[in-house]
XYZ file of C-alpha atoms in Angstrom:
341
model
C 0.013 0.007 -0.005
C 2.780 2.438 0.958
C 4.747 1.590 -2.203
C 1.657 2.346 -4.368
C 1.162 5.670 -2.645
C 4.840 6.479 -3.273
C 4.433 5.674 -7.021
C 1.497 8.018 -7.386
C 3.041 10.738 -5.191
C 6.191 10.811 -7.283
C 4.317 10.683 -10.583
C 1.950 13.506 -9.537
C 4.884 15.572 -8.217
C 6.597 15.120 -11.597
C 3.442 16.265 -13.420
C 2.894 19.337 -11.252
C 6.581 20.319 -11.476
C 6.464 19.941 -15.288
C 3.362 22.151 -15.441
C 4.821 24.902 -13.263
C 8.158 24.925 -15.133
C 6.448 24.960 -18.533
C 4.155 27.843 -17.554
C 7.010 29.773 -15.974
C 9.592 29.524 -18.780
C 9.263 31.534 -21.924
C 10.215 34.803 -23.600
C 8.756 36.472 -20.476
C 9.585 34.518 -17.298
C 6.681 34.330 -14.858
C 7.585 33.630 -11.214
C 6.036 30.402 -9.896
C 4.345 32.132 -6.862
C 2.582 34.423 -9.384
C 1.458 31.390 -11.405
C -0.053 29.795 -8.337
C -1.959 33.009 -7.547
C -3.247 33.318 -11.103
C -4.404 29.683 -11.287
C -6.054 30.038 -7.914
C -7.928 33.218 -8.847
C -8.722 32.683 -12.590
C -9.344 28.925 -12.616
C -10.593 28.081 -9.105
C -11.893 31.606 -8.243
C -10.017 31.651 -4.952
C -9.387 35.022 -3.294
C -5.780 36.208 -3.469
C -4.091 38.733 -1.224
C -1.630 40.620 -3.452
C -2.619 42.031 -6.801
C -1.114 40.186 -9.807
C 0.350 42.006 -12.793
C -2.265 41.985 -15.621
C 0.506 41.059 -18.127
C 1.267 37.917 -16.130
C -2.433 37.039 -16.048
C -2.700 37.358 -19.837
C 0.442 35.308 -20.465
C -0.473 32.534 -18.041
C -4.246 32.231 -18.438
C -4.610 33.044 -22.165
C -1.457 31.580 -23.639
C 0.622 29.180 -21.541
C -1.886 27.461 -19.294
C -4.210 26.198 -22.089
C -1.144 25.067 -24.062
C 0.286 23.167 -21.095
C -3.063 21.557 -20.206
C -3.618 20.535 -23.813
C -0.115 19.009 -24.002
C -0.833 17.114 -20.788
C -4.161 15.786 -22.053
C -2.673 14.645 -25.355
C 0.278 12.982 -23.558
C -2.080 11.252 -21.106
C -4.318 10.004 -24.002
C -1.466 8.580 -26.071
C 0.303 7.030 -23.072
C -2.699 5.163 -21.682
C -3.672 4.027 -25.211
C -0.149 2.705 -25.772
C -0.078 0.920 -22.400
C -3.435 -0.746 -23.195
C -2.331 -1.832 -26.720
C 0.942 -3.244 -25.327
C -0.876 -5.232 -22.660
C -3.486 -6.505 -25.107
C -0.977 -7.542 -27.744
C 1.618 -8.646 -25.196
C 4.381 -6.675 -26.851
C 6.212 -3.512 -25.719
C 6.541 -2.416 -29.360
C 2.773 -1.920 -29.816
C 1.613 1.690 -29.726
C -0.966 3.797 -31.675
C 1.734 5.262 -33.932
C 3.315 1.941 -34.943
C 0.009 0.101 -35.345
C -1.205 2.688 -37.850
C -3.975 4.067 -35.599
C -2.420 7.539 -35.531
C -2.022 7.532 -39.309
C -5.663 6.542 -39.714
C -6.756 9.315 -37.369
C -4.574 11.729 -39.286
C -6.251 10.829 -42.580
C -9.608 11.466 -40.903
C -8.491 14.834 -39.582
C -6.830 15.923 -42.791
C -9.851 14.922 -44.851
C -12.119 16.899 -42.539
C -9.944 19.953 -42.976
C -9.501 19.518 -46.732
C -13.197 18.949 -47.528
C -14.315 21.364 -44.825
C -16.664 18.779 -43.324
C -19.003 19.867 -40.615
C -21.678 17.677 -39.031
C -24.440 20.054 -37.834
C -25.358 18.383 -34.536
C -21.657 17.832 -33.634
C -20.282 21.307 -34.344
C -16.697 21.584 -33.081
C -16.641 17.888 -32.261
C -16.862 16.956 -35.970
C -13.049 16.813 -36.307
C -12.414 14.423 -33.342
C -15.483 12.360 -34.273
C -14.233 11.683 -37.830
C -10.646 11.156 -36.548
C -11.916 8.574 -34.052
C -13.971 6.758 -36.736
C -10.921 6.664 -39.015
C -8.673 5.420 -36.163
C -11.160 2.661 -35.279
C -11.566 1.636 -38.949
C -7.783 1.476 -39.309
C -7.176 -0.853 -36.340
C -10.028 -3.114 -37.538
C -8.552 -3.310 -41.056
C -5.014 -3.931 -39.647
C -6.291 -6.786 -37.512
C -8.326 -8.214 -40.428
C -5.343 -8.294 -42.784
C -3.001 -9.535 -40.046
C -5.381 -12.495 -39.550
C -5.388 -13.160 -43.313
C -1.569 -13.123 -43.388
C -1.107 -15.152 -40.194
C -3.971 -17.211 -38.728
C -2.328 -17.237 -35.326
C -2.132 -13.405 -35.444
C 1.315 -13.208 -33.912
C 2.248 -9.761 -32.651
C 4.978 -9.374 -35.265
C 2.408 -9.891 -38.002
C 0.078 -7.236 -36.487
C 2.920 -4.737 -36.097
C 4.182 -5.366 -39.630
C 0.680 -4.942 -41.026
C 0.310 -1.701 -39.032
C 3.553 -0.324 -40.456
C 2.435 -1.195 -44.032
C -0.893 0.516 -43.509
C 0.853 3.557 -41.970
C 2.880 3.853 -45.200
C -0.276 3.478 -47.328
C -2.188 6.073 -45.300
C 0.825 8.385 -45.459
C 0.587 8.301 -49.257
C -3.090 9.270 -49.050
C -2.127 12.243 -46.877
C 0.601 13.170 -49.402
C -2.019 13.085 -52.184
C -4.296 15.403 -50.216
C -1.398 17.790 -49.556
C -0.663 17.790 -53.302
C -4.211 18.820 -53.999
C -4.364 21.411 -51.223
C -4.306 25.132 -51.817
C -4.978 27.580 -49.022
C -5.431 24.874 -46.463
C -1.835 23.661 -46.834
C -0.384 25.495 -43.845
C -3.135 24.303 -41.541
C -2.814 20.683 -42.707
C 1.010 20.711 -42.473
C 0.738 22.041 -38.921
C -1.507 19.127 -38.055
C 0.788 16.549 -39.577
C 3.952 17.735 -37.823
C 2.292 17.584 -34.417
C 1.873 20.672 -32.249
C -0.111 22.126 -29.359
C 0.877 25.702 -30.209
C -1.817 28.406 -30.505
C -4.686 26.032 -29.803
C -6.322 27.668 -26.763
C -9.031 26.621 -24.341
C -11.387 25.496 -27.180
C -9.138 22.520 -27.978
C -8.907 21.582 -24.332
C -12.728 21.353 -24.368
C -12.617 19.199 -27.515
C -10.253 16.517 -26.195
C -11.336 16.371 -22.564
C -14.634 14.413 -22.962
C -12.957 11.824 -25.153
C -10.067 11.378 -22.689
C -12.589 10.914 -19.842
C -14.581 8.351 -21.888
C -11.676 6.399 -23.369
C -9.625 6.535 -20.200
C -12.520 5.336 -18.022
C -13.265 2.427 -20.344
C -9.644 1.304 -20.190
C -9.379 1.760 -16.412
C -12.397 -0.507 -15.802
C -10.707 -3.177 -17.911
C -7.370 -3.299 -16.095
C -8.016 -6.737 -14.515
C -8.964 -8.090 -17.903
C -5.766 -6.642 -19.395
C -3.763 -8.390 -16.656
C -5.416 -11.677 -17.604
C -4.985 -11.197 -21.347
C -1.311 -10.247 -20.909
C -0.837 -13.889 -19.818
C -2.332 -15.143 -23.089
C -5.869 -15.241 -24.535
C -6.398 -18.923 -23.771
C -5.499 -18.448 -20.113
C -7.666 -15.352 -19.911
C -10.571 -17.378 -21.375
C -10.043 -19.984 -18.637
C -10.136 -17.228 -16.058
C -13.580 -16.238 -17.230
C -12.715 -13.223 -19.415
C -14.852 -12.722 -22.509
C -11.765 -12.172 -24.654
C -13.529 -11.185 -27.873
C -15.722 -8.579 -26.264
C -13.001 -7.126 -24.055
C -10.494 -6.954 -26.917
C -12.896 -4.990 -29.065
C -13.705 -2.639 -26.153
C -10.003 -2.001 -25.440
C -9.189 -1.449 -29.119
C -12.195 0.935 -29.446
C -11.186 2.844 -26.306
C -7.580 3.189 -27.542
C -8.878 4.434 -30.899
C -11.111 7.030 -29.177
C -8.108 8.341 -27.261
C -5.796 8.334 -30.246
C -8.318 9.893 -32.579
C -9.153 12.724 -30.204
C -5.454 13.401 -29.528
C -4.594 13.508 -33.256
C -7.618 15.795 -33.912
C -6.286 18.494 -31.572
C -2.501 18.111 -31.946
C -1.715 16.181 -35.111
C 0.501 13.096 -35.286
C 2.808 12.923 -32.222
C 4.598 9.605 -32.365
C 6.240 7.312 -29.839
C 4.659 8.699 -26.682
C 2.527 5.563 -26.464
C 5.655 3.469 -26.838
C 8.197 5.231 -24.584
C 6.051 6.152 -21.573
C 4.359 2.772 -20.908
C 7.727 1.026 -21.362
C 9.420 3.388 -18.892
C 6.502 3.206 -16.457
C 6.513 -0.593 -16.578
C 10.258 -0.663 -15.880
C 9.931 1.703 -12.916
C 6.686 0.541 -11.277
C 5.894 -2.955 -12.611
C 3.516 -4.525 -15.138
C 0.271 -4.575 -13.122
C -2.192 -2.722 -15.392
C -4.276 -1.652 -12.423
C -1.472 0.823 -11.670
C 0.340 0.837 -14.983
C -2.448 2.598 -16.870
C -3.096 5.525 -14.485
C 0.627 5.992 -13.853
C 1.266 6.005 -17.592
C -1.396 8.721 -17.975
C 0.196 10.885 -15.329
C 3.761 10.353 -16.608
C 2.741 10.782 -20.251
C 1.081 14.100 -19.434
C 4.265 15.386 -17.720
C 6.514 14.035 -20.467
C 4.660 15.810 -23.313
C 4.467 19.024 -21.325
C 8.275 19.025 -20.935
C 8.733 17.930 -24.566
C 6.595 20.861 -25.713
C 8.598 23.220 -23.497
C 11.760 21.956 -25.153
C 10.252 22.367 -28.601
C 9.497 26.079 -28.036
C 12.747 26.972 -26.244
C 15.515 24.872 -27.855
C 15.848 27.212 -30.872
C 13.834 30.157 -29.534
C 12.294 32.291 -30.949
C 11.484 29.613 -33.527
C 9.256 26.722 -32.420
C 9.894 23.128 -33.388
C 6.948 20.776 -33.879
C 6.661 18.655 -30.697
C 6.326 15.544 -32.887
C 9.911 16.033 -34.026
C 11.174 15.923 -30.424
C 9.155 12.825 -29.491
C 10.418 11.055 -32.651
C 14.055 11.897 -31.774
C 13.473 10.349 -28.342
C 11.186 7.506 -29.410
C 12.967 6.088 -32.420
C 16.144 5.025 -30.504
C 13.965 3.549 -27.728
C 12.016 1.567 -30.362
C 15.283 0.257 -31.821
C 16.591 -0.636 -28.328
C 13.455 -2.585 -27.385
C 13.470 -4.399 -30.771
C 17.158 -5.421 -30.378
C 16.518 -6.581 -26.805
C 13.593 -8.709 -27.953
C 15.628 -10.289 -30.710
C 18.494 -11.075 -28.338
C 16.012 -12.534 -25.870
C 14.873 -14.987 -28.491
């Protein structure tokens, strides 16, 4: 019990520290005590003693705080989806980016922007809705073709099929870009992955889907523990494997689709964070999933901070930074697996 409390305490401390540092650092440095006052007064409507500079309020509340919260929500979504996919497929190489789910969601988002699609009763949720449908369709197609290629559906076959489909979907995106006129800049911004200049509106877009997808995964942690031992053993333990597998895949697709809709394709978060969390705190999905969410949120907040400060005043796409970190980790895990065999 004490060890579990320590895990969560350290993870939450990491997240809060990352948030405060990211809000504080920038072209205009904001002292952390001032940040706490602003968040207390503007967000939680708490009375504050000393008056806060209006410039600080504008910088924190209108610019940095929504960006930091959005980065945290995107990181949490991708991390918990990656942890669930890895547990379900019993392979640390599985994540939304590598399985093609992110690419499918990107095609959905780019198509929505290109054709200017708007579903009347959904309004601003049209973009995440179509991204989620595209992500879900992609994972279903990947699993279908993986089964056609390999009846036993080994994880290697699923991952290889996901990589093939990622390449195919990437060509569709390239075609759309070639046909794009005025929308090119907006679409390119989506593809490179960024949480810059999004604002509170995008926080409102992703939050309901994170709550829905995250809750669905968290109530399936015991089933994930069983399925990580193998589907046959899980079946013997009374798990409805087919139903739970579809629910977990759908939940992961909801999280990935919503994340891609607001930030574009940010790869390897769902690979690196669950792998690191598993190494630090163990493989029990009851704790692995929520801890991955917390750590993933802090990780992407710090990654976004690095992207906007490393070559300031220019801003790098955050997807570039995560790829620089994630690609070597992917190679390291793959080599370790091969040596193990």
